[in-house]
Coordinates of C-alpha atoms and ligand atoms in Angstrom, one line a residue:
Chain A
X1 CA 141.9 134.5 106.4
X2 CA 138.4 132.4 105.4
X3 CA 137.1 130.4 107.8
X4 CA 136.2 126.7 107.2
X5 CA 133.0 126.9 105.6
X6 CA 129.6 126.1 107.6
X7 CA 126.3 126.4 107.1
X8 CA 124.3 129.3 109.1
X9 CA 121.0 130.3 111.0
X10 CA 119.2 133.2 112.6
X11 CA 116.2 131.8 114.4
X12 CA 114.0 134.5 115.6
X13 CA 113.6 133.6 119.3
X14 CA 115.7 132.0 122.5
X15 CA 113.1 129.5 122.1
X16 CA 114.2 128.6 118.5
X17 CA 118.1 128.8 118.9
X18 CA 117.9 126.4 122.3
X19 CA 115.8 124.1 120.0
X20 CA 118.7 124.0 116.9
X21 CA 121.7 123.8 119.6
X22 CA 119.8 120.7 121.0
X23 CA 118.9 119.2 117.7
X24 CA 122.4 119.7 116.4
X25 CA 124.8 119.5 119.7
X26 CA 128.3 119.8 119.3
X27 CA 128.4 120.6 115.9
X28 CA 126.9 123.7 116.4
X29 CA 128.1 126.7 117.9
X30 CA 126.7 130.1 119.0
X31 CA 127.7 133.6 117.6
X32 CA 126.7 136.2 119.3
X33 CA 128.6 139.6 118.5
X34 CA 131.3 137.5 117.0
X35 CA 134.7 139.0 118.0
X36 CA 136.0 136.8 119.8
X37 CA 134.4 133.4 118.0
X38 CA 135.1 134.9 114.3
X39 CA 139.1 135.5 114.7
X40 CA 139.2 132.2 116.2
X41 CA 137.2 130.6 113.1
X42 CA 139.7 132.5 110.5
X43 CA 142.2 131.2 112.2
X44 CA 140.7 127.6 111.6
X45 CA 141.1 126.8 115.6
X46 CA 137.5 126.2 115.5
X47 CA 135.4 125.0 112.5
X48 CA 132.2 124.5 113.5
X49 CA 129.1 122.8 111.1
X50 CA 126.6 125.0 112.1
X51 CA 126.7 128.7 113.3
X52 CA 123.5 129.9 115.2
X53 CA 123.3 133.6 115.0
X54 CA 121.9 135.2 118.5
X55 CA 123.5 138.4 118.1
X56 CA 119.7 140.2 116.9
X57 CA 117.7 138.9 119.7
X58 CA 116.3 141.6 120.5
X59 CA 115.0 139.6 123.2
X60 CA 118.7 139.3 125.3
X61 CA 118.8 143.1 124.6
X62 CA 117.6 145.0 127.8
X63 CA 119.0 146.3 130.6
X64 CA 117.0 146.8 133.7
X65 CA 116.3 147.2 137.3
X66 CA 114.6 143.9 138.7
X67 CA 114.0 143.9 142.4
X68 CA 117.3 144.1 144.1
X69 CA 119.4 143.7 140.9
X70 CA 119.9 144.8 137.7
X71 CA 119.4 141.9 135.0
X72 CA 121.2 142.4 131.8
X73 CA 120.6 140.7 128.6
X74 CA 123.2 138.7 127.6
X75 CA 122.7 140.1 124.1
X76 CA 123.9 144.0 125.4
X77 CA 126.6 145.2 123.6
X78 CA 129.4 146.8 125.3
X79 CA 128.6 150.0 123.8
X80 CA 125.1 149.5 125.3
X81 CA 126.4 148.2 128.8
X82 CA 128.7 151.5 128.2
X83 CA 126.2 154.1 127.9
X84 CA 123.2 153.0 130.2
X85 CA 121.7 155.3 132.2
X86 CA 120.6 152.2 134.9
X87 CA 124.2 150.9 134.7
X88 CA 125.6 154.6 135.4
X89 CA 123.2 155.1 139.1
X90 CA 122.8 151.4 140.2
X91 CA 126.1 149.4 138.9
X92 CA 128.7 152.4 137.9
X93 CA 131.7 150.0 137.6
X94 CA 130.2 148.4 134.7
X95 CA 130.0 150.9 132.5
X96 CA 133.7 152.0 133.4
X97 CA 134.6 148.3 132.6
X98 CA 133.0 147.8 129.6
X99 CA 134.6 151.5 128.3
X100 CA 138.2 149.9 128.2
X101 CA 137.4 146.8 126.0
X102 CA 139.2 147.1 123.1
X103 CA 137.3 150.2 120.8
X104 CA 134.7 151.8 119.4
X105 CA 134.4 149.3 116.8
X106 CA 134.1 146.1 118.8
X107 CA 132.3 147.5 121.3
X108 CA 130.0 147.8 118.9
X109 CA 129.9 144.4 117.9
X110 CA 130.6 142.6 121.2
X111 CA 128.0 141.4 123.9
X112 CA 128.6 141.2 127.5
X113 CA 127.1 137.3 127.1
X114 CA 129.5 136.4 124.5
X115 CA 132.2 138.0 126.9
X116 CA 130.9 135.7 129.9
X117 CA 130.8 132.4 127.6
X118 CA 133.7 132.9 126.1
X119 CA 135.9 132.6 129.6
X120 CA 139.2 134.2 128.4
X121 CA 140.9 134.9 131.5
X122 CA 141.8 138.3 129.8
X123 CA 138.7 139.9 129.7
X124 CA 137.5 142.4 131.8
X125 CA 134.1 142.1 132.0
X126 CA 134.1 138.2 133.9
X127 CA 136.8 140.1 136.9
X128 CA 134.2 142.7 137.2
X129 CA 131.1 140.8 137.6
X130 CA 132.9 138.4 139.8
X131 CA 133.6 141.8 142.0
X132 CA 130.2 142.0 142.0
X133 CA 128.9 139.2 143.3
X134 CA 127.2 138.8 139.5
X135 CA 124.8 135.7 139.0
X136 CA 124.8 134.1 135.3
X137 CA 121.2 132.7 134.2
X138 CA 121.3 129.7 132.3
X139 CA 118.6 128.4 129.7
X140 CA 118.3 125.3 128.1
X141 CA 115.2 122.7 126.5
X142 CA 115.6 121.4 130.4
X143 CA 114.9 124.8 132.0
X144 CA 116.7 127.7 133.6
X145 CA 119.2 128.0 136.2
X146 CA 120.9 131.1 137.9
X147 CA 124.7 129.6 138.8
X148 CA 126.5 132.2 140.8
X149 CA 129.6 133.8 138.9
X150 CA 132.1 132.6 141.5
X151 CA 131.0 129.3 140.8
X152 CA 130.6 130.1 136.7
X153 CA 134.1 129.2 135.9
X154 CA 136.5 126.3 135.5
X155 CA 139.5 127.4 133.5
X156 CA 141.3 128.9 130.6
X157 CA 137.8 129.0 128.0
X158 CA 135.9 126.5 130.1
X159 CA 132.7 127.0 132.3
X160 CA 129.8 124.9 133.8
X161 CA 127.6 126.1 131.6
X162 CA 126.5 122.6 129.5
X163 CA 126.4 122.3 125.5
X164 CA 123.1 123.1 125.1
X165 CA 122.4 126.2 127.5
X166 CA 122.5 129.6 126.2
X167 CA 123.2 132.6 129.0
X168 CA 120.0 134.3 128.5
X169 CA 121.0 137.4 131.3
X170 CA 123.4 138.8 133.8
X171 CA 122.3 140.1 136.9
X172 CA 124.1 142.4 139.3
X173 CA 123.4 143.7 142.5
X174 CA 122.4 146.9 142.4
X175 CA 125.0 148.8 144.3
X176 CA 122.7 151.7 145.6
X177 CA 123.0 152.8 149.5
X178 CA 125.4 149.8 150.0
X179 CA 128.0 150.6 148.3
X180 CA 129.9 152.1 151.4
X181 CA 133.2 151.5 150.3
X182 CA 133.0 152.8 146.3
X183 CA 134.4 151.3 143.1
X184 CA 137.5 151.5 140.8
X185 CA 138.4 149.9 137.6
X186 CA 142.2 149.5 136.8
X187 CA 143.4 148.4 133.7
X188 CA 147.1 147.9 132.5
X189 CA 148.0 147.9 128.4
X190 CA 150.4 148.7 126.7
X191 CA 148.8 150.1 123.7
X192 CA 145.7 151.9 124.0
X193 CA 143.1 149.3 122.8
X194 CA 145.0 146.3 124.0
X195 CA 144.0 143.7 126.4
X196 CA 144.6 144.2 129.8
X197 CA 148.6 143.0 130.9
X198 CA 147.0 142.2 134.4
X199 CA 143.1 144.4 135.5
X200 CA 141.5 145.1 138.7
X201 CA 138.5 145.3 139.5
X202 CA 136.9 146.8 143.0
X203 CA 133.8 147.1 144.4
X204 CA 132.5 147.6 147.9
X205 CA 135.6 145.9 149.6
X206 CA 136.0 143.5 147.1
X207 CA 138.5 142.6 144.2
X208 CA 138.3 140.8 141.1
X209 CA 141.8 140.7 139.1
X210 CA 142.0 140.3 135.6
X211 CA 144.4 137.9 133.8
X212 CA 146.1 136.1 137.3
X213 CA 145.2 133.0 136.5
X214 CA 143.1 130.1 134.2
X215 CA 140.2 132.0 135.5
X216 CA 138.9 135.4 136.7
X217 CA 140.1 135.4 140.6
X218 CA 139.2 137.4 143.6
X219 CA 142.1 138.8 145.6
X220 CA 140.8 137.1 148.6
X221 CA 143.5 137.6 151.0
X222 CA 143.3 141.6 150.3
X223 CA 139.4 141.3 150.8
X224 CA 139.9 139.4 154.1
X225 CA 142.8 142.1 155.2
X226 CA 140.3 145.1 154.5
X227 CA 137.1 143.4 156.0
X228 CA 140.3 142.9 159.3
X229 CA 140.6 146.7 159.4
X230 CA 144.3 146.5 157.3
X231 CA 145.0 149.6 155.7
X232 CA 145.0 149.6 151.6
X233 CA 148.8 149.2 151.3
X234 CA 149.3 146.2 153.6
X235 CA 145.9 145.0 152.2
X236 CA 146.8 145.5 148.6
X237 CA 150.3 143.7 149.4
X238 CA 148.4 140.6 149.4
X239 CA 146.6 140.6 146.1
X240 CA 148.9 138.1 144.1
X241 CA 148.3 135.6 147.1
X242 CA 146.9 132.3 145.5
X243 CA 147.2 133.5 141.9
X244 CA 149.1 131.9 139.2
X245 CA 149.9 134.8 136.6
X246 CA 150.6 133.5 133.0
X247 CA 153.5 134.1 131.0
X248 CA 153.4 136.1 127.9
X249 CA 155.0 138.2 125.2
X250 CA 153.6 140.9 127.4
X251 CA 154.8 139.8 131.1
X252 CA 156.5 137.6 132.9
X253 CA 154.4 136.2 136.1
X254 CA 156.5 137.8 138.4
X255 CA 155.9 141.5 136.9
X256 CA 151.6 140.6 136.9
X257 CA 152.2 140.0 140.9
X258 CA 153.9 143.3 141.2
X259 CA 150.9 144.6 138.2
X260 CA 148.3 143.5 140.5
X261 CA 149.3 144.5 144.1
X262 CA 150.3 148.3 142.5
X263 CA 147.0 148.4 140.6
X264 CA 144.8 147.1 143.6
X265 CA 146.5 150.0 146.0
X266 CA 145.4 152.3 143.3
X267 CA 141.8 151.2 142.5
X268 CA 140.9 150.8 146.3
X269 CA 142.3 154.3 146.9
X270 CA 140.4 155.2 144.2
X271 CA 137.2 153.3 145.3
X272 CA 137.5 154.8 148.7
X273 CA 138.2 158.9 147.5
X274 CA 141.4 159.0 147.8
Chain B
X1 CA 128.7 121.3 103.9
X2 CA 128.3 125.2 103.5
X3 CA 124.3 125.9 102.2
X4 CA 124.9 129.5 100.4
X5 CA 122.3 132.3 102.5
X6 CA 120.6 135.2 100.4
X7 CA 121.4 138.4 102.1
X8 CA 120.1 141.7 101.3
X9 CA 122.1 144.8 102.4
X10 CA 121.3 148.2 102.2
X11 CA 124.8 149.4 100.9
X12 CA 125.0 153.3 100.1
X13 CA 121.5 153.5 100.0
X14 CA 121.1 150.9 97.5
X15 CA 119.2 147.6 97.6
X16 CA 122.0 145.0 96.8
X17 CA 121.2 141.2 97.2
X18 CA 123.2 138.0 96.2
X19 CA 123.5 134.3 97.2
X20 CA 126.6 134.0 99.6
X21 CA 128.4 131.3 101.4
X22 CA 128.1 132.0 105.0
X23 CA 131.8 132.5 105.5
X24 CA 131.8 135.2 103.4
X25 CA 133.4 138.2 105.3
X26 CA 131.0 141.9 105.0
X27 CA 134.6 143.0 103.9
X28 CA 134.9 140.4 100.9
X29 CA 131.1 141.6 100.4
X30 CA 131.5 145.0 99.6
X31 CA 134.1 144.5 97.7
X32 CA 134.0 141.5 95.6
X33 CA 130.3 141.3 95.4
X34 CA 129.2 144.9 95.3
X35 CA 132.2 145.9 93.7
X36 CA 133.0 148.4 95.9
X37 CA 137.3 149.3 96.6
X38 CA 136.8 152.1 98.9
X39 CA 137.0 150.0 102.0
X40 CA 140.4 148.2 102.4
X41 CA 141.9 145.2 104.2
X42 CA 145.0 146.1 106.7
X43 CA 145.4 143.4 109.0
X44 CA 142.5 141.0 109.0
X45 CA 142.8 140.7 112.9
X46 CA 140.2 143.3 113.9
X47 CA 143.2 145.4 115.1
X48 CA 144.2 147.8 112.1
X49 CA 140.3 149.6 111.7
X50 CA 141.2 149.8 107.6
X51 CA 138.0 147.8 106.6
X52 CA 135.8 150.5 109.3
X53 CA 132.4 150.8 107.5
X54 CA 129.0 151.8 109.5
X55 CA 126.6 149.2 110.1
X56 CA 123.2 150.8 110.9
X57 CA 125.4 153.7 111.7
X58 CA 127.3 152.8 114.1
X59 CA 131.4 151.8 113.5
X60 CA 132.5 147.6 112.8
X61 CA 135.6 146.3 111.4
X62 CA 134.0 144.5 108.2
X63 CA 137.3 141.7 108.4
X64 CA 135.1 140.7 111.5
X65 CA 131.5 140.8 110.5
X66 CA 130.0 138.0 107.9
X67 CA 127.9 139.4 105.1
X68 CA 125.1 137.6 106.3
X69 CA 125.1 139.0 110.0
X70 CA 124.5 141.9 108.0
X71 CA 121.6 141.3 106.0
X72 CA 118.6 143.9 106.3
X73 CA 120.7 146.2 107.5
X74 CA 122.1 149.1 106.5
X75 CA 126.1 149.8 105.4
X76 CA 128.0 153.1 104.8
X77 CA 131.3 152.6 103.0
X78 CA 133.1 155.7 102.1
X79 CA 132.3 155.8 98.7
X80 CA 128.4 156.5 100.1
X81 CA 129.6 159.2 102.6
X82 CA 128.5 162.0 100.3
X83 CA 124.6 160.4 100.2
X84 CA 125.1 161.6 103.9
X85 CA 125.4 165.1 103.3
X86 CA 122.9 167.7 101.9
X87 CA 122.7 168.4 98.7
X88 CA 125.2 165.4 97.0
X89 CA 128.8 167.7 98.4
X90 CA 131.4 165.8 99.9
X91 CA 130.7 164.6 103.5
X92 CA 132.3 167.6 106.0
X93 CA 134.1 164.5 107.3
X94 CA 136.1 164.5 103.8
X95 CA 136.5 168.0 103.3
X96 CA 137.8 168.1 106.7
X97 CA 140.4 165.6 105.9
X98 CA 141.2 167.4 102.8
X99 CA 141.8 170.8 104.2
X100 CA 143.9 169.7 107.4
X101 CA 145.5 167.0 105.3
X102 CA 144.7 164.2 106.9
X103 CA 146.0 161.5 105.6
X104 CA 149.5 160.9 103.6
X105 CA 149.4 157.4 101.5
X106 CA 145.8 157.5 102.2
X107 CA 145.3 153.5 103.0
X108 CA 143.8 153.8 106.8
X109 CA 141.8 156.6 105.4
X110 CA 138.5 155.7 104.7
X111 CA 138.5 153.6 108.2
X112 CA 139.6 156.5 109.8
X113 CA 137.0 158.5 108.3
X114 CA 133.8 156.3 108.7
X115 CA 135.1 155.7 112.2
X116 CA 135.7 159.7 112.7
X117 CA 131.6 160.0 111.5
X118 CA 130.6 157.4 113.9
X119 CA 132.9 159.2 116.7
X120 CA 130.9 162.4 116.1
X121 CA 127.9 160.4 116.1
X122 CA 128.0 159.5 119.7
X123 CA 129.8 162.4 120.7
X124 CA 129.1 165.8 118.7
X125 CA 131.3 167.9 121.0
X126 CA 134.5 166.2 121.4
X127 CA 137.5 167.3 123.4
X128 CA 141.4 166.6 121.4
X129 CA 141.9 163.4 124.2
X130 CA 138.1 162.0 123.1
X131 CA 139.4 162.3 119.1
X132 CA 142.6 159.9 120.0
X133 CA 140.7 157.5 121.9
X134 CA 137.8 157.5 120.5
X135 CA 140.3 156.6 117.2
X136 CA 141.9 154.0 118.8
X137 CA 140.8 151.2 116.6
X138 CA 142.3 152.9 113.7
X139 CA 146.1 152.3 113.1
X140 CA 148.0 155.1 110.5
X141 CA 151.2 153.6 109.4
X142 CA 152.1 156.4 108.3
X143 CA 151.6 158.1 111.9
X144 CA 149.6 160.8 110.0
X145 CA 147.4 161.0 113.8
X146 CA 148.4 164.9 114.3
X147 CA 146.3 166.0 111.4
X148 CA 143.8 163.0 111.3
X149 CA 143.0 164.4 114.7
X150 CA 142.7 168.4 113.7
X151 CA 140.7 167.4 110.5
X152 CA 138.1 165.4 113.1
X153 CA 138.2 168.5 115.5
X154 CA 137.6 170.5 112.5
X155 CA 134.6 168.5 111.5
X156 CA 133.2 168.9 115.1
X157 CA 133.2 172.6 114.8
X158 CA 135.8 173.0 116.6
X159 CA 139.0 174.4 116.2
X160 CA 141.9 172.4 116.4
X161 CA 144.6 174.8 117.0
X162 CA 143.2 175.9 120.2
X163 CA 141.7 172.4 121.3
X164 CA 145.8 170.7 120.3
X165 CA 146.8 173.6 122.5
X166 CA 144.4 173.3 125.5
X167 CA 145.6 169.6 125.5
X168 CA 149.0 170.3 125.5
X169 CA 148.3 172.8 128.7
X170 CA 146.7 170.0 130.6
X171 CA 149.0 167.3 129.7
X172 CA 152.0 169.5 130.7
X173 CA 149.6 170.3 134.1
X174 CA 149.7 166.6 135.0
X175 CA 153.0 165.9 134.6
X176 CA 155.3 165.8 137.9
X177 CA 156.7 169.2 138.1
X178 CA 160.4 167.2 138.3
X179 CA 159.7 166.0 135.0
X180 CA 161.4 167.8 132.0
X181 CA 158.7 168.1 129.3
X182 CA 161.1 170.0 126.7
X183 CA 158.4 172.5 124.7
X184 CA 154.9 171.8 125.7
X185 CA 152.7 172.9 122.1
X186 CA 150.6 171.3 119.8
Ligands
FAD1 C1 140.5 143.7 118.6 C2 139.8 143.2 119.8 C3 140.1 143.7 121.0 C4 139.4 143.2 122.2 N1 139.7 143.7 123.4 C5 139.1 143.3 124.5 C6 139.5 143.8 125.7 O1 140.3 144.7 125.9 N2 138.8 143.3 126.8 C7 137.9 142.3 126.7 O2 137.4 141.9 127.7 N3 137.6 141.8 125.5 C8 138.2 142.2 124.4 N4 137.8 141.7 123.2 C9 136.8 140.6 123.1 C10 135.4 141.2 123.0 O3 135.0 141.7 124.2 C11 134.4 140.1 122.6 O4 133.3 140.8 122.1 C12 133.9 139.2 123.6 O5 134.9 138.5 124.3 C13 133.0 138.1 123.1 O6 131.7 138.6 122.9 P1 130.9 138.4 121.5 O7 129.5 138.8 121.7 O8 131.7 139.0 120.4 O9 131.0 136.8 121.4 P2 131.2 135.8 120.2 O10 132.5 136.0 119.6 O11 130.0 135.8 119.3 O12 131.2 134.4 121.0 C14 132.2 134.1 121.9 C15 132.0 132.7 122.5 O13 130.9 132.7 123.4 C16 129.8 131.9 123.0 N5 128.6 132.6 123.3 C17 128.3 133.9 122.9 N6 127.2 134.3 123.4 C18 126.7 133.3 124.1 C19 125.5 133.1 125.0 N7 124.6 134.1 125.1 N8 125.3 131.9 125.6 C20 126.2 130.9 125.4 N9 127.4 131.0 124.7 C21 127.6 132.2 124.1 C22 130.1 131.6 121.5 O14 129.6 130.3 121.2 C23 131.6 131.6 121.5 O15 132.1 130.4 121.9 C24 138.4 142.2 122.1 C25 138.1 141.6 120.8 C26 138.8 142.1 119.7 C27 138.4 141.6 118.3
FES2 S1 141.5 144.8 108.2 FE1 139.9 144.8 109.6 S2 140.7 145.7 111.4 FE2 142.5 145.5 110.0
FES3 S1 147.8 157.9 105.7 FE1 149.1 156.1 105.3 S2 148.3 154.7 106.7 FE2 147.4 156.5 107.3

């Protein structure tokens, strides 16, 4: 499979990719590590005129502690999210996260950005930030904005970012002293590097749930139980409440809802030692 | 439409340079352009790991790279392994596929190898369970994984007999004791 053919460019700085997306708008588009934008441009379900490589910005590669959070370049590969040493004492869900997408060899490739932008509701990466209370910070020829992740997403592949903003970082909380009530990362395939059927996400009493709906969700109604004293089972009973689970060669919606309430038990036992 | 991009790739150790169209795939690169058949085409979808070549050292399915994400940078196809290894012998990666015969029609094999290499890279001390997922990007078709994974153990230095059976112990360990699991062995 070929994809339509397009004409390509590497700038050398954020400064000089924001400048080409705003000369050249819709007809451009951004690659980054390019696995999830290249199958979908051999496929031919997206042909765009212009491809602006970010992916050896070294400037969107850092991660690193920045006051109370950790700010990530939206240029780290999984691989790198994977194996940081910040990420491992300050945010250890993360790294856990980012060890179950797909294998060695995209995790190579990928970037957490490109995994943020390209709002699959199958990703793991989006649930777990959202469990974190992540913010997503936004540059464009107009400026820079920080838009909270709960706020960050509209639907199946769509987002608030606008045409010409590139996410320059991620930034987490870092978990340190607060995290009183652990983490967990549960993830359901049915092959080894697959997506996840339905994913959970926990952190410090709250839930992000992977593939239940257009959009990473929160399991509020399980967040609102725990914060109420409920005990993990009833709590976790509650975490298909307000979701809308798609159907798939994989599942049906009714088996995600029973996926998600069994894997929410497990990852907030886990999160809490047990 | 479609302005062709030089590239320059370090392939094998070798300066190679040409004028490419953009779309061209690091895949069709190697081995259209350089001329190169080690590295094969399985699935196209990024799912199979047949086209696996390094890229600065580190694993990428090359049906999912363009040759021009890859210019100024380094690639390792299998036919290059050797220029890995002192003085010109095969790489212990292939010798270790030959003597536990790992492979059987051979096609996943120089993926599986280039992704075993990379494996060992980030991980020189392996255990039998971080050899199967650490693999997991690379599909046999003809289910050749038993030996694929002894002939990776045995290029860690490690041997696979005991490793397949100190697996088997601690698989058997966490199943439910109710659970028949017939003969436990590697
Ligand atoms: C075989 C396979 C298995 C996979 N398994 C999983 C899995 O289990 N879990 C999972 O979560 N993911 C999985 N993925 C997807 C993988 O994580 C991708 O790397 C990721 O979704 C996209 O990141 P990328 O850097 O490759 O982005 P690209 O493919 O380069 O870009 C994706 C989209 O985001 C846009 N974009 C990229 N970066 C930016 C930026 N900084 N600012 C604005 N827009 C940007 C692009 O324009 C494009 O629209 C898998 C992919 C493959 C091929
Ligand atoms: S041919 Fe590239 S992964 Fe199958
Ligand atoms: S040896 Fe035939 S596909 Fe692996």
């Amino acid at each position: 499979m070929i994809p339509v053919g397009f004409d390509y460019a590497r700038p050398d700085s954020v400064d000089a990719a924001l400048a080409l997306i705003a000369e050249h708008g819709e007809d451009a588009t951004i690659l980054a590590g390019g696995h999830s934008l290249l199958p979908v441009m051999k496929l031919r379900l997206a042909a765009p005129e212009l491809v602006i490589d970010i992916g050896r910005l070294t400037e969107l590669n850092y991660i690193r502690v920045d006051g109370d959070d950790v700010a990530i370049g939206a240029g780290s590969r999984h691989r790198e999210v994977e194996v940081s040493e910040v990420l491992a004492t300050e945010v250890p869900l993360l790294p856990a996260v980012a060890r179950t997408v797909g294998d060695p060899q995209v995790r190579h490739r990928g970037t957490i950005g490109g995994s943020l932008a390209h709002a699959d509701p199958a990703s793991d990466l989006p649930a777990a930030v959202l469990a974190l209370n992540g913010m997503v910070v936004l540059r464009s020829p107009r400026g820079e904005r920080s838009v909270p992740i709960t706020q960050f997403y509209t639907g199946v592949f769509s987002t608030v970012k606008e045409p010409d903003e590139l996410i320059v970082e991620i930034r987490v909380p870092r978990a340190g002293a607060q995290l009183s009530q652990g983490w967990a990362f549960e993830k359901f395939t049915r092959r080894a590097n697959d997506w996840a059927i339905v994913g959970v996400a926990v952190v410090d009493g709250r839930v992000g749930l992977v593939n239940m709906g257009s959009t990473p969700l929160r399991a509020s109604a399980t967040e609102a139980a725990l914060a109420d004293g409920a005990s993990i089972e009833d709590a976790a009973a509650l975490a298909d409440q307000a979701t809308d689970p798609p159907a798939d060669t994989a599942a049906t919606p009714q088996y995600r809802r029973h996926l998600a309430k069994v894997l929410t038990r497990r990852a907030l036992q886990t999160a809490s030692g047990g | 439409m479609s302005t062709r991009a030089k590239v320059e790739i370090t392939v094998n150790g070798r300066p190679t340079s040409a004028d490419v169209e953009p779309r061209l795939l690091l895949v069709h690169y190697l081995r259209d352009t350089v001329g190169l058949k080690a590295t094969n085409i399985g699935c196209d979808t990024t799912s199979c790991g047949a086209c696996t070549v390094l890229l600065d050292g580190e694993s990428v399915k090359s049906c999912t790279v363009l040759a021009v994400q890859a210019d100024q940078q380094s690639v390792t196809t299998l036919e290059g392994l050797a220029e890995l290894s002192p003085g010109g012998e095969p790489h212990p990666m292939v010798r270790a596929f030959r003597a536990e015969h790992g492979l059987q029609c051979g096609f996943c094999t120089p993926g599986m190898v280039l992704a075993a290499v990379s494996l060992l890279a980030e991980h020189p001390d392996p255990t039998e369970r971080d050899v199967r997922e650490g693999l997991e990007g690379n599909l046999c078709r003809c289910t050749g994984y038993h030996n694929i994974v002894r002939a990776v153990l045995s290029a860690a230095g490690k041997d696979p007999d005991a490793e397949q059976r100190r697996e088997a112990e601690s698989d058997a360990a966490r199943i439910a004791p109710a659970f028949s699991t017939g003969e436990a062995g590697a």
